[in-house]
Coordinates of C-alpha atoms in Angstrom, one line a residue:
Chain F
M196 CA -9.8 60.5 -24.7
T197 CA -12.6 58.0 -24.6
D198 CA -16.1 58.3 -23.0
C199 CA -16.2 54.8 -21.1
S200 CA -14.9 54.8 -18.2
V201 CA -14.6 50.7 -18.2
E202 CA -14.2 48.8 -21.7
T203 CA -13.6 45.4 -22.5
S204 CA -13.4 43.8 -25.8
E205 CA -13.9 39.8 -26.1
L206 CA -13.4 39.0 -22.2
S207 CA -13.7 35.5 -21.6
Y208 CA -13.2 33.2 -18.8
S209 CA -12.9 29.5 -17.5
F210 CA -12.2 27.8 -14.4
S211 CA -11.0 24.6 -16.3
D212 CA -11.4 23.3 -19.9
Q213 CA -14.9 21.9 -19.8
E214 CA -16.4 25.2 -17.9
I215 CA -16.0 28.4 -19.8
V216 CA -17.9 31.0 -17.5
I217 CA -17.2 34.0 -19.5
H218 CA -17.8 34.4 -23.3
G219 CA -16.1 37.3 -25.4
I220 CA -17.9 39.9 -23.2
G221 CA -17.4 43.6 -24.7
L222 CA -18.5 45.6 -22.2
R223 CA -18.6 50.0 -22.2
V224 CA -19.7 51.8 -19.0
P225 CA -20.1 55.2 -20.2
A226 CA -18.5 57.8 -18.2
G227 CA -21.1 59.6 -16.0
S228 CA -23.1 56.5 -16.1
I229 CA -25.0 54.4 -13.5
Y230 CA -24.9 51.1 -14.9
G231 CA -26.4 48.0 -14.0
F232 CA -25.0 44.7 -14.5
L233 CA -28.0 42.2 -14.7
G234 CA -28.0 38.3 -14.4
P235 CA -29.3 35.2 -12.4
N236 CA -27.6 33.9 -10.1
G237 CA -24.1 31.9 -11.9
A238 CA -24.6 33.8 -15.4
G239 CA -20.9 35.3 -14.6
K240 CA -21.6 38.8 -13.1
T241 CA -19.3 38.3 -10.0
T242 CA -16.4 36.8 -12.1
T243 CA -16.7 39.7 -14.9
L244 CA -16.2 42.0 -12.1
R245 CA -13.1 40.0 -10.4
L246 CA -11.8 40.2 -13.9
L247 CA -11.9 43.7 -14.1
L248 CA -10.4 44.4 -10.7
G249 CA -7.5 42.2 -11.5
L250 CA -8.7 39.5 -9.1
L251 CA -8.6 36.8 -11.8
R252 CA -6.2 36.6 -14.3
K253 CA -7.2 37.6 -17.3
Q254 CA -7.0 34.7 -20.2
R255 CA -8.5 36.2 -23.0
G256 CA -9.5 39.6 -23.9
T257 CA -8.5 43.2 -23.1
I258 CA -9.7 45.4 -20.0
S259 CA -9.1 49.4 -20.2
F260 CA -10.2 51.9 -17.5
F261 CA -10.3 55.5 -18.7
G262 CA -8.8 54.6 -21.8
L263 CA -5.9 52.8 -20.5
P264 CA -5.0 49.3 -20.7
F265 CA -5.2 47.6 -16.9
R266 CA -2.7 45.7 -17.4
E267 CA 0.2 48.3 -18.1
H268 CA -1.6 51.1 -15.4
R269 CA -3.0 48.8 -12.8
I270 CA -1.7 50.9 -9.6
D271 CA -2.7 54.5 -11.6
I272 CA -6.7 53.0 -12.5
L273 CA -7.0 51.4 -8.9
R274 CA -6.6 54.8 -7.0
R275 CA -9.4 55.9 -9.0
V276 CA -11.4 53.2 -8.5
G277 CA -13.3 52.0 -5.3
S278 CA -14.6 48.5 -5.3
L279 CA -17.4 46.5 -2.8
I280 CA -17.3 43.1 -4.2
E281 CA -19.4 40.1 -2.8
T282 CA -19.7 40.0 0.7
P283 CA -18.4 42.9 2.9
S284 CA -14.3 42.9 3.2
L285 CA -13.5 44.2 6.8
Y286 CA -11.1 43.7 9.6
S287 CA -13.4 42.4 12.8
H288 CA -11.2 43.6 15.2
L289 CA -10.9 47.2 14.2
S290 CA -13.4 49.5 14.4
A291 CA -15.0 51.3 11.9
S292 CA -12.7 54.4 11.5
E293 CA -9.6 52.0 12.4
N294 CA -11.3 50.0 9.0
L295 CA -10.9 53.9 7.0
E296 CA -7.8 54.9 8.3
L297 CA -5.5 52.0 7.5
L298 CA -7.0 52.4 3.8
R299 CA -6.2 56.1 4.3
L300 CA -2.6 55.3 5.1
I301 CA -2.4 53.8 1.8
H302 CA -4.8 56.2 -0.6
Q303 CA -2.7 59.1 1.3
C304 CA -6.2 61.1 1.6
P305 CA -6.7 63.5 4.0
R306 CA -7.8 62.5 7.6
S307 CA -11.3 64.2 7.5
R308 CA -12.3 61.9 5.0
I309 CA -12.7 59.2 7.2
L310 CA -15.5 61.1 9.2
E311 CA -17.1 62.2 5.7
A312 CA -17.2 58.6 4.8
L313 CA -18.8 57.5 7.6
K314 CA -21.5 60.3 8.0
L315 CA -22.6 59.5 4.2
V316 CA -23.4 55.9 5.2
G317 CA -24.8 56.7 8.8
L318 CA -21.9 55.4 10.6
Q319 CA -20.2 58.1 12.4
D320 CA -21.6 57.4 16.0
T321 CA -20.3 53.7 16.1
G322 CA -17.3 54.8 18.2
P323 CA -14.5 52.0 19.3
K324 CA -17.1 49.1 18.2
K325 CA -15.4 46.5 16.6
A326 CA -16.4 46.0 12.7
G327 CA -17.2 41.9 13.7
Q328 CA -19.9 43.4 16.0
F329 CA -21.8 45.2 13.4
S330 CA -25.1 43.7 11.7
L331 CA -24.8 43.0 7.9
G332 CA -26.6 45.8 7.0
M333 CA -23.7 48.0 9.1
K334 CA -21.2 45.9 7.4
Q335 CA -22.6 46.7 4.2
R336 CA -22.6 50.2 4.8
L337 CA -19.0 50.4 6.1
S338 CA -18.0 48.4 2.8
I339 CA -19.4 51.0 0.8
A340 CA -17.3 53.8 3.1
V341 CA -14.1 51.9 2.3
A342 CA -15.0 51.8 -1.1
I343 CA -15.8 55.7 -1.4
L344 CA -13.4 56.8 1.0
H345 CA -10.9 58.4 -1.5
E346 CA -13.6 59.9 -4.0
P347 CA -13.0 57.4 -6.6
S348 CA -13.9 58.2 -10.4
L349 CA -15.3 55.0 -10.4
L350 CA -17.1 52.4 -8.0
I351 CA -17.5 49.2 -9.0
L352 CA -20.3 47.2 -6.6
D353 CA -21.5 43.9 -6.8
E354 CA -24.8 43.6 -4.9
P355 CA -24.2 46.2 -2.7
T356 CA -27.8 46.3 -0.9
N357 CA -27.2 42.8 0.1
G358 CA -28.1 42.0 3.9
L359 CA -29.6 45.8 3.6
D360 CA -33.4 46.4 5.0
P361 CA -35.8 48.5 2.7
N362 CA -34.8 51.3 4.3
G363 CA -31.0 50.6 3.9
M364 CA -31.6 49.7 0.4
I365 CA -33.5 53.0 0.1
E366 CA -30.6 54.9 1.4
V367 CA -27.8 53.2 -0.7
R368 CA -30.1 53.5 -3.6
E369 CA -30.1 57.6 -2.6
L370 CA -26.3 57.8 -1.9
L371 CA -25.2 56.3 -5.2
K372 CA -27.6 58.6 -6.7
R373 CA -26.0 61.7 -5.2
L374 CA -22.5 60.4 -5.6
N375 CA -23.2 59.9 -9.2
S376 CA -24.9 63.3 -10.0
E377 CA -23.3 65.5 -7.6
R378 CA -19.5 64.3 -7.6
G379 CA -19.8 62.6 -11.0
M380 CA -19.0 59.1 -10.0
T381 CA -19.5 56.4 -12.8
I382 CA -21.0 53.6 -11.2
L383 CA -21.1 49.7 -12.3
V384 CA -23.5 48.3 -10.2
S385 CA -24.3 44.5 -10.2
S386 CA -27.4 43.5 -8.7
H387 CA -30.3 40.6 -9.1
L388 CA -32.9 43.2 -7.7
L389 CA -34.7 44.5 -10.8
A390 CA -36.7 46.9 -8.7
E391 CA -33.6 48.4 -7.2
I392 CA -31.7 48.3 -11.0
D393 CA -34.9 50.4 -12.5
K394 CA -35.1 52.9 -9.7
L395 CA -31.3 53.6 -10.1
V396 CA -29.5 53.1 -13.4
S397 CA -29.2 55.0 -16.6
H398 CA -27.5 51.7 -18.3
V399 CA -27.8 48.2 -18.5
G400 CA -25.8 45.6 -19.4
V401 CA -27.5 41.9 -19.4
I402 CA -25.5 38.6 -18.4
N403 CA -26.7 35.5 -19.2
K404 CA -24.9 32.2 -19.2
G405 CA -21.3 33.8 -19.6
R406 CA -22.7 36.1 -22.4
L407 CA -23.5 39.3 -22.6
V408 CA -27.0 39.8 -24.2
F409 CA -27.7 43.2 -24.1
Q410 CA -26.0 46.4 -23.5
G411 CA -27.4 50.3 -23.8
T412 CA -29.7 52.5 -21.9
L413 CA -32.3 51.8 -19.6
D414 CA -35.0 53.3 -21.9
G415 CA -33.3 51.3 -24.6
F416 CA -33.4 48.1 -22.7
K417 CA -37.6 48.8 -22.4
Q418 CA -38.5 50.2 -25.7
G419 CA -36.7 47.9 -27.8
R420 CA -38.7 45.0 -25.8
E421 CA -42.0 46.4 -27.2
L422 CA -43.1 43.0 -28.7
S423 CA -43.5 41.9 -24.5
R424 CA -46.1 44.2 -24.0
A425 CA -48.0 42.1 -26.7
V426 CA -51.8 41.4 -25.7
I427 CA -53.2 37.9 -24.7
L428 CA -56.8 36.9 -25.7
D429 CA -58.6 33.7 -24.0
T430 CA -61.4 32.8 -25.8
G431 CA -63.4 29.9 -26.5
D432 CA -62.3 29.3 -30.1
P433 CA -58.7 30.4 -30.9
A434 CA -58.5 29.3 -34.1
R435 CA -61.0 31.2 -35.3
T436 CA -60.2 33.9 -33.5
I437 CA -57.2 34.2 -35.3
L438 CA -59.3 33.9 -38.7
I439 CA -61.0 37.2 -37.3
L440 CA -58.4 39.0 -37.0
A441 CA -56.6 38.2 -39.9
E442 CA -59.9 39.3 -41.5
H443 CA -59.3 42.4 -39.9
G444 CA -55.8 42.6 -40.7
V445 CA -54.8 42.3 -37.2
H446 CA -51.5 39.6 -36.9
S447 CA -51.7 37.0 -34.4
R448 CA -50.5 33.8 -33.0
L449 CA -51.6 30.7 -31.0
E450 CA -49.1 29.7 -28.3
E451 CA -50.4 27.3 -25.7
G452 CA -54.2 27.3 -26.8
K453 CA -54.1 31.1 -26.3
V454 CA -53.9 33.8 -28.7
I455 CA -51.0 35.9 -29.1
M456 CA -51.6 39.8 -30.4
T457 CA -49.1 42.4 -31.2
P458 CA -49.2 45.4 -28.9
L459 CA -52.6 47.8 -29.5
A460 CA -54.0 51.0 -27.8
N461 CA -56.8 50.2 -25.5
D462 CA -59.8 51.7 -28.0
Q463 CA -58.5 48.9 -30.5
I464 CA -58.2 46.1 -27.8
A465 CA -62.3 46.6 -27.2
L466 CA -62.5 46.8 -31.1
V467 CA -60.9 43.3 -31.3
N468 CA -63.6 42.1 -28.0
R469 CA -66.6 43.5 -30.2
W470 CA -65.6 41.6 -33.3
L471 CA -65.2 38.4 -31.3
V472 CA -68.4 38.9 -29.3
T473 CA -70.2 39.8 -32.6
A474 CA -69.1 36.7 -34.1
G475 CA -70.3 34.3 -31.4
I476 CA -67.1 33.5 -29.9
D477 CA -66.8 33.7 -26.0
V478 CA -64.1 36.0 -24.9
Y479 CA -62.6 34.7 -21.2
G480 CA -60.3 37.1 -20.8
I481 CA -57.9 40.3 -22.1
S482 CA -54.5 40.7 -20.8
A483 CA -51.3 42.7 -21.5
V484 CA -48.0 40.9 -21.2
R485 CA -46.3 43.3 -18.0
G486 CA -43.3 45.6 -19.6
D487 CA -41.9 45.9 -16.7
L488 CA -38.2 45.5 -16.4
E489 CA -38.4 42.1 -14.7
S490 CA -41.0 40.9 -17.8
V491 CA -38.7 42.3 -20.2
F492 CA -35.7 40.4 -18.6
M493 CA -37.2 37.2 -18.2
E494 CA -38.1 37.4 -21.4
L495 CA -34.2 38.3 -22.6
I496 CA -32.9 35.5 -20.7
N497 CA -35.1 32.8 -21.7
T498 CA -34.4 33.3 -25.4
Chain K
M43 CA 11.9 51.3 0.1
T44 CA 8.9 52.9 -2.1
P45 CA 6.7 55.1 -0.6
S46 CA 4.5 52.6 -1.5
F47 CA 6.0 49.8 0.4
V48 CA 5.9 52.4 3.3
R49 CA 2.3 52.9 3.3
S50 CA 1.4 49.3 2.6
L51 CA 3.9 48.6 5.8
Q52 CA 2.4 51.2 8.1
S53 CA -1.3 49.6 7.1
E54 CA -0.2 45.9 7.7
W55 CA 1.2 47.4 11.2
M56 CA -2.0 49.0 11.9
K57 CA -4.2 45.7 10.8
K58 CA -2.2 43.2 12.8
R59 CA -3.3 45.7 16.2
G60 CA -5.1 43.8 18.8
S61 CA -5.0 40.4 16.7
L62 CA -4.2 37.2 18.2
A63 CA -1.0 36.9 16.7
S64 CA 0.3 40.2 18.2
W65 CA -0.9 38.7 21.6
I66 CA 0.7 35.7 21.1
I67 CA 3.7 37.3 20.6
V68 CA 3.5 39.2 24.0
A69 CA 2.5 35.7 25.9
G70 CA 5.1 33.8 24.3
A71 CA 7.8 36.3 25.4
F72 CA 7.1 36.3 29.2
F73 CA 5.7 33.1 29.2
T74 CA 9.0 31.4 30.2
P75 CA 10.4 34.0 32.6
A76 CA 7.3 34.5 34.3
I77 CA 7.5 30.8 34.8
V78 CA 11.3 31.2 36.0
T79 CA 9.8 34.3 38.3
I80 CA 7.2 32.5 40.1
A81 CA 9.3 29.1 40.9
R82 CA 12.2 31.8 42.1
I83 CA 9.3 33.3 44.8
L84 CA 8.5 30.1 45.6
H85 CA 11.8 28.6 46.4
A86 CA 13.3 32.0 47.8
E87 CA 15.7 29.9 50.3
R88 CA 18.5 29.4 47.3
L89 CA 18.4 33.1 46.1
Q90 CA 21.1 34.1 48.2
E91 CA 23.1 31.4 46.5
L92 CA 22.2 32.1 42.9
T93 CA 22.5 36.0 42.9
A94 CA 25.9 35.7 44.4
A95 CA 27.4 33.7 41.3
D96 CA 29.2 35.4 39.1
D97 CA 27.3 33.3 35.9
F98 CA 23.8 34.2 37.5
W99 CA 22.9 35.9 34.1
M100 CA 24.9 33.3 31.7
K101 CA 23.0 30.6 33.7
L102 CA 19.5 32.4 34.0
W103 CA 19.8 33.0 29.8
T104 CA 20.5 29.2 29.6
S105 CA 17.8 27.6 31.3
S106 CA 15.2 30.4 29.8
W107 CA 16.1 29.8 26.5
E108 CA 15.9 26.0 26.8
S109 CA 12.2 25.5 26.4
M110 CA 12.1 28.8 24.2
A111 CA 14.6 27.5 21.5
I112 CA 13.8 24.0 21.4
F113 CA 9.9 24.6 21.8
L114 CA 8.1 28.0 22.4
L115 CA 10.4 30.1 19.8
P116 CA 9.5 27.4 17.0
M117 CA 5.8 26.8 17.8
G118 CA 5.1 30.5 18.3
V119 CA 6.8 31.6 14.8
I120 CA 4.7 28.9 13.3
L121 CA 1.5 30.3 14.9
A122 CA 1.9 34.3 14.5
T123 CA 3.1 33.5 10.9
S124 CA 0.3 31.8 10.0
L125 CA -2.0 34.1 11.9
I126 CA -0.8 37.1 9.8
T127 CA -2.0 35.7 6.8
Q128 CA -5.0 34.1 8.6
I129 CA -6.4 38.1 9.5
E130 CA -7.2 38.5 5.4
Y131 CA -8.6 35.3 5.3
K132 CA -10.8 35.3 8.1
N133 CA -11.8 38.6 7.1
N134 CA -12.2 37.9 3.6
T135 CA -10.3 40.8 2.7
W136 CA -7.8 39.5 0.3
K137 CA -9.7 41.2 -2.5
Q138 CA -10.2 44.6 -0.6
L139 CA -6.2 44.5 0.2
H140 CA -5.7 43.3 -4.2
T141 CA -7.7 46.1 -5.4
L142 CA -5.9 48.8 -3.5
P143 CA -3.4 50.8 -5.4
L144 CA -0.5 48.6 -4.1
S145 CA 1.7 46.5 -6.1
L146 CA 2.0 43.0 -5.5
T147 CA 5.4 43.1 -4.3
A148 CA 4.9 45.8 -2.0
V149 CA 1.9 43.5 -0.3
F150 CA 3.9 40.7 0.0
F151 CA 7.3 41.9 1.5
S152 CA 5.3 44.7 4.0
K153 CA 3.3 41.8 5.3
L154 CA 6.9 39.6 5.7
A155 CA 8.6 42.6 7.0
V156 CA 5.8 43.0 9.9
I157 CA 6.0 39.3 10.9
L158 CA 10.2 40.2 10.8
V159 CA 9.4 43.7 13.1
M160 CA 7.1 41.5 15.2
L161 CA 10.0 38.8 15.8
V162 CA 12.3 41.3 16.8
E163 CA 9.3 42.6 19.3
F164 CA 9.5 39.2 20.8
F165 CA 13.6 39.1 20.9
A166 CA 13.2 42.6 22.9
L167 CA 10.5 41.8 25.1
F168 CA 12.3 38.1 26.4
N169 CA 14.8 39.5 27.1
L170 CA 13.4 42.5 29.2
G171 CA 11.3 39.2 30.7
I172 CA 14.8 37.6 31.2
Y173 CA 16.1 40.3 33.1
L174 CA 12.8 40.9 35.1
S175 CA 13.2 37.0 36.2
G176 CA 16.4 38.0 37.5
V177 CA 15.7 41.0 39.6
L178 CA 11.7 41.0 40.5
P179 CA 12.3 37.7 42.9
V180 CA 14.6 39.4 44.5
L181 CA 12.7 42.4 44.7
V182 CA 9.8 40.6 45.8
T183 CA 11.3 38.5 48.4
G184 CA 13.6 41.0 49.6
G185 CA 15.8 37.7 50.8
A186 CA 18.8 38.6 48.7
A187 CA 20.9 41.1 47.1
Y188 CA 20.9 42.2 43.6
P189 CA 23.1 39.9 41.2
K190 CA 26.1 40.9 41.6
A191 CA 27.5 40.0 38.2
A192 CA 27.2 42.0 35.2
I193 CA 25.0 41.5 32.5
P194 CA 26.7 39.9 29.8
W195 CA 25.0 42.2 27.0
T196 CA 27.6 41.6 24.2
T197 CA 26.9 37.7 24.7
F198 CA 23.0 38.0 24.9
L199 CA 22.8 40.8 21.2
R200 CA 24.6 38.6 19.5
E201 CA 22.8 35.2 20.7
D202 CA 19.8 37.0 20.1
A203 CA 21.0 37.5 16.5
L204 CA 21.8 33.9 15.9
Y205 CA 18.4 32.8 17.3
F206 CA 16.9 35.5 14.9
V207 CA 18.3 34.0 11.8
D208 CA 17.7 30.7 12.8
C209 CA 14.1 31.6 13.1
L210 CA 14.2 32.9 9.7
P211 CA 13.7 29.7 7.4
I212 CA 10.6 28.8 9.8
V213 CA 9.3 32.2 9.2
A214 CA 9.9 32.0 5.1
L215 CA 8.3 28.5 4.7
Q216 CA 5.0 29.2 7.3
Y217 CA 4.7 32.2 5.0
L218 CA 4.9 30.7 1.7
V219 CA 2.6 27.8 3.0
S220 CA 0.1 30.4 5.1
L221 CA -0.4 32.4 1.4
R222 CA -1.2 29.2 -0.4
F223 CA -3.5 27.9 1.9
K224 CA -6.9 29.4 3.3
N225 CA -7.2 26.4 6.2
F226 CA -5.5 27.7 9.0
L227 CA -4.8 24.0 9.8
V228 CA -2.4 23.3 6.8
P229 CA -0.1 25.6 7.7
V230 CA 0.0 24.8 11.2
G231 CA -0.3 21.4 11.1
A232 CA 2.6 21.4 8.2
G233 CA 4.8 23.7 10.4
F234 CA 4.3 21.1 13.8
L235 CA 5.2 17.9 11.4
L236 CA 8.2 19.4 10.5
W237 CA 9.1 20.7 14.2
I238 CA 8.6 17.0 14.8
G239 CA 10.9 15.9 12.1
A240 CA 13.3 18.6 13.3
L241 CA 13.5 16.7 17.2
G242 CA 13.7 13.2 15.3
A243 CA 16.7 14.9 13.1
L244 CA 18.8 15.7 15.7
R245 CA 21.0 12.6 16.1
W246 CA 21.1 12.5 12.3
T247 CA 24.3 13.5 11.0
Y248 CA 22.8 15.1 8.0
G249 CA 19.9 16.4 10.3
Y250 CA 20.7 20.2 10.2
F251 CA 19.4 20.2 6.2
I252 CA 16.1 20.2 8.1
P253 CA 15.3 24.1 8.0
Y254 CA 13.4 24.1 11.2
T255 CA 16.6 22.3 13.6
Y256 CA 18.7 25.3 13.6
C257 CA 17.0 26.9 16.9
I258 CA 17.6 23.8 18.9
F259 CA 21.1 23.5 17.4
N260 CA 22.0 26.9 18.4
Y261 CA 20.9 26.2 21.7
L262 CA 22.7 22.9 22.1
K263 CA 25.8 23.9 21.0
T264 CA 26.2 25.5 24.4
G265 CA 27.3 22.1 25.9
V266 CA 24.1 21.0 26.8
D267 CA 24.4 17.4 27.7
T268 CA 22.7 15.6 25.0
K269 CA 23.0 12.9 22.1
A270 CA 22.5 15.2 19.5
V271 CA 25.1 15.3 16.6
I272 CA 26.0 19.5 16.8
P273 CA 26.4 20.4 12.9
A274 CA 30.3 20.8 11.8
V275 CA 29.0 23.3 9.6
N276 CA 27.9 27.1 10.1
I277 CA 24.1 26.4 10.6
H278 CA 23.7 30.1 10.4
L279 CA 24.5 30.0 6.6
F280 CA 22.0 27.7 6.0
A281 CA 19.6 29.5 7.8
A282 CA 19.7 32.4 5.8
G283 CA 20.2 30.2 2.5
Y284 CA 17.1 28.5 3.1
F285 CA 15.0 32.1 4.2
A286 CA 16.4 33.3 0.8
C287 CA 15.2 30.5 -1.5
F288 CA 11.9 29.8 0.4
T289 CA 10.9 33.9 0.3
L290 CA 12.1 33.6 -3.5
A291 CA 9.5 30.5 -3.8
G292 CA 6.9 32.3 -1.7
Y293 CA 7.0 35.7 -3.8
I294 CA 6.5 33.8 -6.9
L295 CA 3.8 31.9 -6.1
Y296 CA 2.1 34.6 -4.5
I297 CA 2.4 36.9 -7.7
T298 CA 1.5 33.9 -10.1
K299 CA -1.6 33.1 -8.2
R300 CA -4.5 32.7 -10.4
E301 CA -7.0 34.0 -8.0
K302 CA -6.3 36.9 -5.8
G303 CA -9.4 36.6 -3.3

């Protein structure tokens, strides 16, 4: 038995000899987690997810789901996986329930699952309306219904909130949380909407230029980057500021004309201000580098 | 047949419901009979003589197949086969299809099976159309008796079977090309060029090597006055051989495709 729903090792892929897009990725998606797969555009998120699902032929490395190698157990694994990759995949000449019916025939799940899945995404009243006439948000929600129709153990979703309005995004987020907590579905979700990921995931993997640059819990991701909460001092004499801080045992450095200090408590920041004013140094501003997911992420991918 | 193939076939059959490919089958099957029906109603004065003839049904059959064998059937097969794979391209659903718990073999052969069943459906509807074009003018105009000749069912069924076999190379090659290329114009354009090539090769001694000629040769063998060189070989065997080769090639290319959606 394994505690990972998805595990890869040394996964690499190139579209040509000159263009290697994935470099030795070792993904570990813990069972029962909501794993946010983050990265800037072109980082290799979608390519990685397509490799996982067998949509691209693997070139190097290993892929396993639920402890089983993908190549040898492809069909058994896909029975337990639901997916949505990039744009919605729907038959535009068929209605929402017909789209689900033709997949139900493959998955052999009860007919009642169609209405359940449609209700979960709020599309139970679309009747005979063709999917081609749906708005992008409705198509996205129907695609999620397609992914969850057979109640998979693992959901792989690539940018599932694309095209949704803020209300739709909240609904999808709540739906995914519910599927995770109530039905125990493991969810691997890629997104570039960091605020969404921040509110949704328990684990994070960050990919940049085809390399996995971080992997772990969301809390670990933020705490492990405590330095990003450094304090910035804007003073009239940065060089003397650094000397005065050193005299008081505070480490600092000069960056682009400003003094950067290690994280300090609020009362210590006030003390530093008094030292500088007493020494006759003009203090124009004191600010803390934001410690939210976005700044941590930006720091990570710019490293 | 594996359960996986049967499920895939059911799903594929449902997909083509209401699609352009399914409408082409119906429209193509009834096009020529509709023309014949209208022409006979407009020239009702000739009906009496026509329906009294002993070879009424054979003449109707031959005239109905003329445009069908030479033009409508090859072009219809080219279009319908390409449109079946276009359902996936147009809707961006290959990636969805390839992440279902189905083997690639089941997907490939279930789609091919749907095309072949549609072809059978087409022949059934065309035969029905021929029958209706024989009796409707009589019923509508009331100016002639019901055709006295018996319908030569066995001849019709045998010829249907031969035309079906003769279409198979077109189905398999069009299927191969349309699985490889996302752009609809590629398989349709390639099919059209091969059909033009087939027409040009009718007078060539070895024209029967071109896989799109067999429907046309099967029609011309009936003694229609033509300058075509009717092959002395069994063209139906050639058609079956080409079908097997193209299907195998298409299958290998499909399962080894690097990107599957």
